[in-house]
Amino acid sequence: CVWSVLLYPLQEFSLEDDPSNLDEMPLMMSEEGFENDESDYQTLPRARANHRQKGLELLPSSSCCDCLARCCRRKKELKARTVWLGAPEKCEEKYPKNGIKNQKYNIITFVPGVLYQQFKFFLNLYFLVVACSQFVPSLKIGYLYTYWAPLAFVLAVTMVREAVDEVRRYRRDKEMNSQLYSKLTVRGKVQVKSSDIQVGDLIIVEKNQRIPADMIFLRTSEKNGACFIRTDQLDGETDWKLKVAVGCTQRLPAVGDLFSIKAFVYAQKPQLDIHSFEGNFTREDADPQIHESLSIENTLWASTVVASGTVIGVVIYTGKETRSVLNTSSAKNKVGLLDLELNRLTKALFLAQVVLSIVMVALQGFSGPWFRNLFRFVVLFSYIIPISLRVNLDMGKAAYGWMITKDENIPGTVVRTSTIPEELGRLVYLLTDKTGTLTQNEMIFKRLHLGTVSYGTDTMDEIQSHIIQSYALVPPQPSGGSTSGATPSRKPQSSAPKVRKSVSSRIHEAVKAIALCHNVTPVYESHVNGEPEATEADQDFSDDNRTYQASSPDEVALVLWTESVGLTLVNRDLGSLQLKTPSGQILSFHILQIFPFTSESKRMGIIVREESTGDITFYMKGADVAMASIVQYNDWLEEECGNMAREGLRTLVVAKKSLSEEQYQDFENRYNQAKLSIHDRSLKVAAAVESLERELELLCLTGVEDQLQADVRPTLELLRNAGIKIWMLTGDKLETATCIAKSSHLVSRNQDIHVFKPVSNRGEAHLELNAFRRKHDCALVISGDSLEVCLRYYEHEFVELACQCPAVVCCRCSPTQKAQIVKLLQQHTDNRTCAIGDGGNDVSMIQAADCGIGIEGKEGKQASLAADFSITQFKHIGRLLMVHGRNSYKRSAALGQFVMHRGMIISTMQAVFSSIFYFASVPLYQGFLMVGYATIYTMFPVFSLVLDQDVKPEMALLYPELYKDLTKGRSLSFKTFLIWVLISVYQGGILMYGGLVLFESEFVHVVAISFTALILTELLMVALTIRTWHWLMVLAEFFSLGIYLASLAFLNEYFGIGRVSFGAFLDLSYITTWPFLWKVSAITLVSCLPLYIIKYLKRKFSPPSYSKLSS
């Protein structure tokens, strides 16, 4: 029975992955499920969604709306194209302009756009309506300026800030678009702006110049027909990539001949994948026609930089269709979670305001023009929602930004988006790039293991002496070549193969293999001024002028190491390479075949023929998983690989096989046939190569270390203790990513790692997810391709499982996939995400996250310019989140609620006042008193809350667990808000009733008395809220009190009731009498003392977690 259940899913998959069956199938038959046929998921959400859609189809209106929406949103379809060389006018389609545009608005849309961004917030829209209502005479309550001045101020500040940002973006774009390039025409070279380049143009790009559009590489000034380009702004990798020119055009005698031939390029439609391309080059006027297939190595993508020589290319994609633009997402306006929460609270306050107004009108008995009275009450109580809320919060954000920039512990930090500093205190997921962010991207050779003996950094000199010794045995030959250094030890070996090789000859073989098996090219800088194309004679071939270039920094590290022990790579082109021995001899080798590294094969191979001896050797190196089955039997490889991986080293296994001439010729015939086949080409080529990969002689195991950035381990530890889940998204190989995850302690030592097997269809994904579900508390490692498949079929289930992991590593991720993962986490978890990276390939992820952090690294400034916060080192993120994130969030929460309390207390007093005066809609405080209350009298003490802190920075870093509390959002919630509402109602009631009860005889002074008590209460409440005093806070308290007392002399006209001014009654002699002073003090004491007592009791019997530490 159990077997039949187990086989059931497999039968399902054999039905060509039939989706209908899979939809109804449970994702995992749990162990108990075999007995009672229950499953963890009854049916998949996709199946349920299908049912829902069937139901919707019955409603004609919904499908009509969908059609309309699709028509409006329809983008121009991307198509494959035929591009004639140097003839843009022959293009059948109209292709996009080649301009870069990062601006959000233009001249016309700027004002409407900014206003829309402001008034889509309920808060601002509400103020606009209230302010407009004051133009209606029957609704007018106070002076116009009391409503319009604050609103105008807020809008002016926002507009200026946006305008400055827009101008900066415009200048950056203009600079890029106006770069000049040489364009080849029939009449010779002409200069053309980057933005005027069209599909079909022949563009010349000099060394160190940015490639302006996606091109096919036709010619180069380099003799070997290949050049290097730097791709760090496209894929984040700092190593140079080798690109090969189209053979047919490279062989033409002169550049001008490009116009004398009739040729075209067929290119596939534009797509996201920067690592693949399919196309054909056809020359029609040759007999027979010349066809060449084009692949990724013939392309020059936009935003990459030419690193060697001068190149000529034909443009195939421009502007929006280039790979780099397709892979960047448009920047969104980021809004902090705190702003959204405050927006919700203001809606609640508005509701309370309307209810209160209706109650007032009802108590009047709906008499007279009650509708007008209702609106007058709404305006009267409009101070419940204070406009100063936005002003205070925006000024607070600016203050936090300034504090972050001025923090000496994190020098060089820049705040680029000043609207979201509070987000730093609410993060749950941190998505980080690997290369250049966690690591320095500097490889250092650490270990060589020969099976019986292992060499580390301190014993490299032994290897050097063995190499010098083995090459010294062979006298230099007059021909200039030399025999292999292993000759002395080879002679006895051929007669008696069982004799073990000496350590010296084994070291020699291993070092030689490492020096030959790679795709590294030595590059020499020419010192000839003016003329970039120096002849070989002018070039300086000395050791200190040589740099190495390769597609992987590991390879450069290996070649640099062989140079350090005496075997130096001095020259290389497409068909040969030369090594220099310690004694200065040159060994020449012909490169017969190269099998490049791919993520599937996980290994690379090379077949070389030594010039002096004619020996043909097949060298191969690769990951231990790929090589273990290829090399001869041994008992040490697996164990040593494990040991090195635990040290955080990247391991490579090196092996070789000697081939006879016949063996090689036989292989070459089969290999060339396979390369020409049309069907299943890649499979046939792989099969031909595999025939060689049998019983290779294992030479050595190498260990290379990718150095981590300073303090990465303690920083990751800190973040993990703070409850932040860390996901590493990298374009690198799976082995490398896993290795760095271990060495950086992203995955702790005692944790298991589950490597998600490569899956290509729905069935495999299904089984793999089931296997993963059974694991508990283990880190997940998954490749980009498998991730794509899982998200296509099982998005919800996959995200749910991945979110339970302590750490996740996604390798071979494209820039778009990185952004996609961020969006998935936002949709499925409702938690705040932060992305951190340092290369152009991280921009999409940084822009998609709630909070983007860029590191200014070796990979340029693209990420740090696109980010919300820019830092100089990864370790700074700890302080940025634990200290500044915490303070910004806590302070803004306190500030927001206090400003609301300030509005609610005065509205409560207004309500009490109106109900005593027979529910008349008459304002209690006139004109300037209202404006002064919200600004000059209480502004400084309230704003000084941005200097408050609950724990010292050292404490926050020492106990990162405190950060966990913040993510629950307890500092600003409906609970805390209700507490403030109760405080406001209590205090407003006390102040008003107290004034009326104590001053019955001097009732005309009620305004002066209640207002004075109100100001004192506010100042005392600020003092109650503060947790850590700062000298500026004390200053603000006394300064505000002083200003109020000084202004009493001038404000007598305002201390009246209604429209009648009782200015005559406010004589200074009365204010200074004892009755006035003790009565005001009594009212203030009753309104504040109970709160002080409650606060003291709460701190004594139920202290918050941070206060236990600070005490």
Short mmCIF file of N, CA and C in Angstrom, two decimals, residues 804-929:
data_model
loop_
_atom_site.label_atom_id
_atom_site.label_comp_id
_atom_site.label_asym_id
_atom_site.label_seq_id
_atom_site.Cartn_x
_atom_site.Cartn_y
_atom_site.Cartn_z
N GLN A 804 11.20 30.00 7.12
CA GLN A 804 11.45 29.34 8.40
C GLN A 804 12.94 29.05 8.61
N CYS A 805 13.74 29.18 7.53
CA CYS A 805 15.17 28.87 7.64
C CYS A 805 15.91 29.99 8.35
N PRO A 806 16.93 29.63 9.13
CA PRO A 806 17.73 30.67 9.79
C PRO A 806 18.55 31.49 8.79
N ALA A 807 18.93 30.86 7.67
CA ALA A 807 19.67 31.60 6.64
C ALA A 807 19.37 30.98 5.28
N VAL A 808 19.37 31.80 4.24
CA VAL A 808 19.12 31.31 2.88
C VAL A 808 20.20 31.86 1.96
N VAL A 809 20.73 31.01 1.10
CA VAL A 809 21.73 31.44 0.12
C VAL A 809 21.18 31.15 -1.27
N CYS A 810 21.03 32.18 -2.09
CA CYS A 810 20.61 31.98 -3.49
C CYS A 810 21.81 32.31 -4.36
N CYS A 811 22.27 31.33 -5.15
CA CYS A 811 23.43 31.59 -5.99
C CYS A 811 22.99 31.65 -7.46
N ARG A 812 23.89 32.14 -8.31
CA ARG A 812 23.60 32.31 -9.74
C ARG A 812 22.30 33.10 -9.94
N CYS A 813 22.17 34.19 -9.19
CA CYS A 813 20.98 35.04 -9.28
C CYS A 813 21.21 36.16 -10.28
N SER A 814 20.25 36.39 -11.14
CA SER A 814 20.34 37.55 -12.03
C SER A 814 19.88 38.78 -11.24
N PRO A 815 20.24 40.00 -11.70
CA PRO A 815 19.80 41.21 -11.00
C PRO A 815 18.28 41.26 -10.83
N THR A 816 17.56 40.82 -11.87
CA THR A 816 16.09 40.85 -11.79
C THR A 816 15.58 39.88 -10.74
N GLN A 817 16.23 38.71 -10.65
CA GLN A 817 15.80 37.72 -9.66
C GLN A 817 15.99 38.25 -8.24
N LYS A 818 17.08 38.99 -8.03
CA LYS A 818 17.33 39.55 -6.70
C LYS A 818 16.16 40.45 -6.29
N ALA A 819 15.73 41.30 -7.23
CA ALA A 819 14.61 42.21 -6.93
C ALA A 819 13.33 41.41 -6.71
N GLN A 820 13.18 40.33 -7.49
CA GLN A 820 11.97 39.50 -7.39
C GLN A 820 11.87 38.86 -6.00
N ILE A 821 13.01 38.42 -5.46
CA ILE A 821 13.01 37.79 -4.14
C ILE A 821 12.59 38.80 -3.07
N VAL A 822 13.10 40.05 -3.21
CA VAL A 822 12.73 41.11 -2.26
C VAL A 822 11.21 41.31 -2.28
N LYS A 823 10.65 41.40 -3.49
CA LYS A 823 9.20 41.66 -3.61
C LYS A 823 8.40 40.49 -3.04
N LEU A 824 8.89 39.26 -3.25
CA LEU A 824 8.21 38.08 -2.70
C LEU A 824 8.11 38.17 -1.18
N LEU A 825 9.24 38.51 -0.54
CA LEU A 825 9.24 38.61 0.92
C LEU A 825 8.28 39.69 1.39
N GLN A 826 8.22 40.80 0.64
CA GLN A 826 7.31 41.88 1.04
C GLN A 826 5.86 41.43 0.94
N GLN A 827 5.54 40.68 -0.14
CA GLN A 827 4.14 40.26 -0.34
C GLN A 827 3.72 39.19 0.67
N HIS A 828 4.62 38.22 0.92
CA HIS A 828 4.21 37.05 1.69
C HIS A 828 4.37 37.21 3.19
N THR A 829 5.23 38.15 3.64
CA THR A 829 5.51 38.20 5.08
C THR A 829 5.04 39.49 5.74
N ASP A 830 4.80 40.54 4.94
CA ASP A 830 4.42 41.85 5.52
C ASP A 830 5.48 42.41 6.44
N ASN A 831 6.71 41.88 6.35
CA ASN A 831 7.78 42.41 7.18
C ASN A 831 8.63 43.38 6.37
N ARG A 832 9.44 44.19 7.07
CA ARG A 832 10.26 45.16 6.36
C ARG A 832 11.55 44.50 5.89
N THR A 833 11.95 44.82 4.66
CA THR A 833 13.15 44.21 4.07
C THR A 833 14.21 45.29 3.84
N CYS A 834 15.46 44.85 3.92
CA CYS A 834 16.57 45.75 3.63
C CYS A 834 17.51 45.03 2.68
N ALA A 835 17.97 45.72 1.63
CA ALA A 835 18.90 45.11 0.70
C ALA A 835 20.21 45.88 0.75
N ILE A 836 21.32 45.14 0.73
CA ILE A 836 22.63 45.81 0.77
C ILE A 836 23.52 45.22 -0.31
N GLY A 837 24.16 46.10 -1.09
CA GLY A 837 25.02 45.61 -2.16
C GLY A 837 25.99 46.70 -2.58
N ASP A 838 26.90 46.33 -3.52
CA ASP A 838 27.90 47.33 -3.89
C ASP A 838 28.10 47.46 -5.39
N GLY A 839 27.39 46.66 -6.20
CA GLY A 839 27.63 46.70 -7.64
C GLY A 839 26.40 47.12 -8.42
N GLY A 840 26.59 47.39 -9.69
CA GLY A 840 25.47 47.78 -10.55
C GLY A 840 24.40 46.71 -10.60
N ASN A 841 24.81 45.43 -10.38
CA ASN A 841 23.83 44.35 -10.44
C ASN A 841 22.94 44.29 -9.19
N ASP A 842 23.26 45.11 -8.18
CA ASP A 842 22.44 45.11 -6.96
C ASP A 842 21.42 46.24 -6.94
N VAL A 843 21.46 47.10 -7.98
CA VAL A 843 20.61 48.30 -7.96
C VAL A 843 19.13 47.94 -7.89
N SER A 844 18.70 46.97 -8.71
CA SER A 844 17.27 46.59 -8.73
C SER A 844 16.82 46.13 -7.35
N MET A 845 17.66 45.33 -6.71
CA MET A 845 17.32 44.79 -5.38
C MET A 845 17.25 45.93 -4.35
N ILE A 846 18.20 46.86 -4.42
CA ILE A 846 18.26 47.98 -3.48
C ILE A 846 17.02 48.87 -3.64
N GLN A 847 16.61 49.08 -4.91
CA GLN A 847 15.46 49.95 -5.14
C GLN A 847 14.15 49.27 -4.76
N ALA A 848 14.11 47.94 -4.86
CA ALA A 848 12.86 47.23 -4.55
C ALA A 848 12.63 47.11 -3.05
N ALA A 849 13.72 47.08 -2.26
CA ALA A 849 13.59 46.86 -0.82
C ALA A 849 13.00 48.08 -0.12
N ASP A 850 12.44 47.84 1.07
CA ASP A 850 11.88 48.96 1.84
C ASP A 850 12.98 49.94 2.23
N CYS A 851 14.18 49.39 2.37
CA CYS A 851 15.30 50.24 2.76
C CYS A 851 16.53 49.70 2.03
N GLY A 852 17.13 50.53 1.17
CA GLY A 852 18.28 50.07 0.38
C GLY A 852 19.56 50.69 0.89
N ILE A 853 20.59 49.84 1.10
CA ILE A 853 21.88 50.35 1.57
C ILE A 853 22.93 50.00 0.53
N GLY A 854 23.69 51.00 0.09
CA GLY A 854 24.74 50.75 -0.90
C GLY A 854 26.10 50.91 -0.25
N ILE A 855 27.06 50.08 -0.70
CA ILE A 855 28.42 50.20 -0.19
C ILE A 855 29.28 50.78 -1.31
N GLU A 856 30.05 51.80 -1.01
CA GLU A 856 30.98 52.33 -2.01
C GLU A 856 32.15 51.38 -2.06
N GLY A 857 32.23 50.58 -3.14
CA GLY A 857 33.27 49.56 -3.16
C GLY A 857 34.11 49.66 -4.41
N LYS A 858 34.79 48.52 -4.70
CA LYS A 858 35.64 48.49 -5.89
C LYS A 858 34.79 48.44 -7.15
N GLU A 859 33.54 48.06 -6.99
CA GLU A 859 32.70 47.88 -8.17
C GLU A 859 32.01 49.18 -8.57
N GLY A 860 32.58 50.31 -8.16
CA GLY A 860 32.00 51.58 -8.60
C GLY A 860 30.97 52.10 -7.60
N LYS A 861 30.34 53.22 -7.95
CA LYS A 861 29.43 53.90 -7.03
C LYS A 861 27.97 53.71 -7.41
N GLN A 862 27.70 52.87 -8.42
CA GLN A 862 26.33 52.79 -8.92
C GLN A 862 25.34 52.40 -7.82
N ALA A 863 25.73 51.39 -7.02
CA ALA A 863 24.81 50.93 -5.96
C ALA A 863 24.64 52.00 -4.89
N SER A 864 25.75 52.66 -4.52
CA SER A 864 25.63 53.64 -3.43
C SER A 864 24.84 54.86 -3.87
N LEU A 865 24.85 55.17 -5.18
CA LEU A 865 24.07 56.32 -5.67
C LEU A 865 22.58 56.00 -5.72
N ALA A 866 22.26 54.72 -5.97
CA ALA A 866 20.84 54.34 -6.09
C ALA A 866 20.22 54.03 -4.74
N ALA A 867 21.06 53.91 -3.70
CA ALA A 867 20.56 53.45 -2.40
C ALA A 867 19.98 54.59 -1.59
N ASP A 868 19.26 54.23 -0.52
CA ASP A 868 18.70 55.23 0.40
C ASP A 868 19.77 55.68 1.40
N PHE A 869 20.67 54.73 1.74
CA PHE A 869 21.77 55.05 2.64
C PHE A 869 23.03 54.47 2.02
N SER A 870 24.11 55.23 2.09
CA SER A 870 25.36 54.74 1.51
C SER A 870 26.40 54.64 2.61
N ILE A 871 27.03 53.47 2.74
CA ILE A 871 28.07 53.30 3.77
C ILE A 871 29.38 52.89 3.11
N THR A 872 30.47 52.93 3.86
CA THR A 872 31.76 52.60 3.26
C THR A 872 32.21 51.18 3.58
N GLN A 873 31.67 50.59 4.64
CA GLN A 873 32.05 49.22 5.00
C GLN A 873 30.86 48.46 5.53
N PHE A 874 30.86 47.15 5.32
CA PHE A 874 29.72 46.34 5.75
C PHE A 874 29.52 46.41 7.27
N LYS A 875 30.62 46.50 8.03
CA LYS A 875 30.50 46.45 9.50
C LYS A 875 29.70 47.64 10.05
N HIS A 876 29.61 48.74 9.26
CA HIS A 876 28.88 49.92 9.74
C HIS A 876 27.38 49.67 9.84
N ILE A 877 26.91 48.63 9.18
CA ILE A 877 25.45 48.39 9.17
C ILE A 877 24.96 48.06 10.58
N GLY A 878 25.82 47.46 11.42
CA GLY A 878 25.41 47.13 12.80
C GLY A 878 25.00 48.38 13.56
N ARG A 879 25.86 49.39 13.54
CA ARG A 879 25.57 50.63 14.28
C ARG A 879 24.41 51.38 13.63
N LEU A 880 24.38 51.34 12.29
CA LEU A 880 23.32 52.05 11.57
C LEU A 880 21.94 51.55 12.00
N LEU A 881 21.80 50.23 12.15
CA LEU A 881 20.49 49.67 12.52
C LEU A 881 20.26 49.72 14.03
N MET A 882 21.23 49.19 14.80
CA MET A 882 21.02 49.04 16.25
C MET A 882 20.88 50.40 16.95
N VAL A 883 21.68 51.38 16.54
CA VAL A 883 21.68 52.67 17.23
C VAL A 883 20.78 53.68 16.52
N HIS A 884 21.11 53.98 15.26
CA HIS A 884 20.36 55.04 14.57
C HIS A 884 18.95 54.58 14.19
N GLY A 885 18.83 53.34 13.76
CA GLY A 885 17.50 52.82 13.41
C GLY A 885 16.60 52.83 14.63
N ARG A 886 17.15 52.35 15.75
CA ARG A 886 16.37 52.30 17.00
C ARG A 886 15.94 53.70 17.42
N ASN A 887 16.91 54.62 17.47
CA ASN A 887 16.60 55.97 17.94
C ASN A 887 15.60 56.67 17.03
N SER A 888 15.79 56.55 15.72
CA SER A 888 14.89 57.25 14.78
C SER A 888 13.46 56.78 14.98
N TYR A 889 13.28 55.45 15.08
CA TYR A 889 11.92 54.92 15.21
C TYR A 889 11.30 55.33 16.54
N LYS A 890 12.05 55.14 17.65
CA LYS A 890 11.51 55.46 18.97
C LYS A 890 11.17 56.95 19.08
N ARG A 891 12.07 57.79 18.56
CA ARG A 891 11.86 59.23 18.68
C ARG A 891 10.68 59.68 17.84
N SER A 892 10.59 59.17 16.60
CA SER A 892 9.48 59.60 15.75
C SER A 892 8.15 59.14 16.32
N ALA A 893 8.13 57.93 16.91
CA ALA A 893 6.89 57.43 17.51
C ALA A 893 6.47 58.35 18.66
N ALA A 894 7.43 58.72 19.52
CA ALA A 894 7.12 59.61 20.66
C ALA A 894 6.68 60.98 20.16
N LEU A 895 7.40 61.49 19.17
CA LEU A 895 7.12 62.82 18.64
C LEU A 895 5.72 62.87 18.01
N GLY A 896 5.42 61.87 17.19
CA GLY A 896 4.12 61.83 16.50
C GLY A 896 2.97 61.81 17.48
N GLN A 897 3.10 60.94 18.49
CA GLN A 897 2.00 60.81 19.45
C GLN A 897 1.88 62.04 20.33
N PHE A 898 3.00 62.68 20.62
CA PHE A 898 2.94 63.87 21.46
C PHE A 898 2.27 65.03 20.73
N VAL A 899 2.59 65.16 19.43
CA VAL A 899 1.98 66.24 18.64
C VAL A 899 0.47 66.00 18.55
N MET A 900 0.07 64.72 18.42
CA MET A 900 -1.37 64.41 18.39
C MET A 900 -2.02 64.75 19.74
N HIS A 901 -1.32 64.42 20.81
CA HIS A 901 -1.82 64.72 22.16
C HIS A 901 -2.03 66.24 22.32
N ARG A 902 -1.10 66.99 21.75
CA ARG A 902 -1.19 68.45 21.84
C ARG A 902 -2.45 68.96 21.15
N GLY A 903 -2.83 68.31 20.05
CA GLY A 903 -4.05 68.71 19.35
C GLY A 903 -5.30 68.24 20.06
N MET A 904 -5.25 67.01 20.60
CA MET A 904 -6.44 66.42 21.23
C MET A 904 -6.82 67.16 22.51
N ILE A 905 -5.82 67.61 23.26
CA ILE A 905 -6.10 68.26 24.55
C ILE A 905 -6.85 69.57 24.31
N ILE A 906 -6.45 70.31 23.28
CA ILE A 906 -7.10 71.61 23.02
C ILE A 906 -8.50 71.38 22.45
N SER A 907 -8.68 70.29 21.69
CA SER A 907 -10.01 69.99 21.15
C SER A 907 -10.96 69.56 22.27
N THR A 908 -10.42 68.83 23.27
CA THR A 908 -11.25 68.44 24.42
C THR A 908 -11.73 69.70 25.16
N MET A 909 -10.81 70.66 25.35
CA MET A 909 -11.18 71.90 26.03
C MET A 909 -12.25 72.66 25.24
N GLN A 910 -12.10 72.64 23.91
CA GLN A 910 -13.09 73.32 23.04
C GLN A 910 -14.46 72.66 23.21
N ALA A 911 -14.47 71.31 23.27
CA ALA A 911 -15.73 70.58 23.40
C ALA A 911 -16.42 70.92 24.73
N VAL A 912 -15.63 70.94 25.82
CA VAL A 912 -16.18 71.28 27.14
C VAL A 912 -16.73 72.70 27.13
N PHE A 913 -15.93 73.59 26.55
CA PHE A 913 -16.32 75.01 26.48
C PHE A 913 -17.63 75.17 25.71
N SER A 914 -17.73 74.53 24.53
CA SER A 914 -18.95 74.66 23.71
C SER A 914 -20.16 74.09 24.44
N SER A 915 -19.97 72.95 25.14
CA SER A 915 -21.13 72.33 25.79
C SER A 915 -21.62 73.19 26.96
N ILE A 916 -20.72 73.95 27.60
CA ILE A 916 -21.17 74.84 28.69
C ILE A 916 -21.90 76.04 28.11
N PHE A 917 -21.37 76.54 26.97
CA PHE A 917 -22.02 77.71 26.35
C PHE A 917 -23.12 77.29 25.39
N TYR A 918 -23.98 76.42 25.84
CA TYR A 918 -25.18 76.03 25.08
C TYR A 918 -24.83 75.54 23.66
N PHE A 919 -23.75 74.80 23.57
CA PHE A 919 -23.35 74.15 22.31
C PHE A 919 -23.19 75.16 21.17
N ALA A 920 -22.62 76.30 21.49
CA ALA A 920 -22.38 77.30 20.44
C ALA A 920 -21.08 76.96 19.73
N SER A 921 -21.06 77.14 18.39
CA SER A 921 -19.83 76.83 17.66
C SER A 921 -18.92 78.07 17.65
N VAL A 922 -18.47 78.44 18.86
CA VAL A 922 -17.62 79.63 19.02
C VAL A 922 -16.24 79.14 19.45
N PRO A 923 -15.17 79.67 18.82
CA PRO A 923 -13.83 79.19 19.20
C PRO A 923 -13.45 79.70 20.59
N LEU A 924 -12.78 78.83 21.34
CA LEU A 924 -12.32 79.19 22.69
C LEU A 924 -11.12 80.14 22.60
N TYR A 925 -10.17 79.76 21.75
CA TYR A 925 -8.97 80.59 21.61
C TYR A 925 -8.94 81.21 20.21
N GLN A 926 -8.66 82.52 20.18
CA GLN A 926 -8.68 83.23 18.90
C GLN A 926 -7.32 83.18 18.20
N GLY A 927 -7.37 83.46 16.89
CA GLY A 927 -6.22 83.62 16.01
C GLY A 927 -4.85 83.25 16.54
N PHE A 928 -4.14 84.27 17.04
CA PHE A 928 -2.72 84.05 17.32
C PHE A 928 -2.50 83.04 18.44
N LEU A 929 -3.43 82.97 19.39
CA LEU A 929 -3.24 82.00 20.48
C LEU A 929 -3.15 80.58 19.92
#
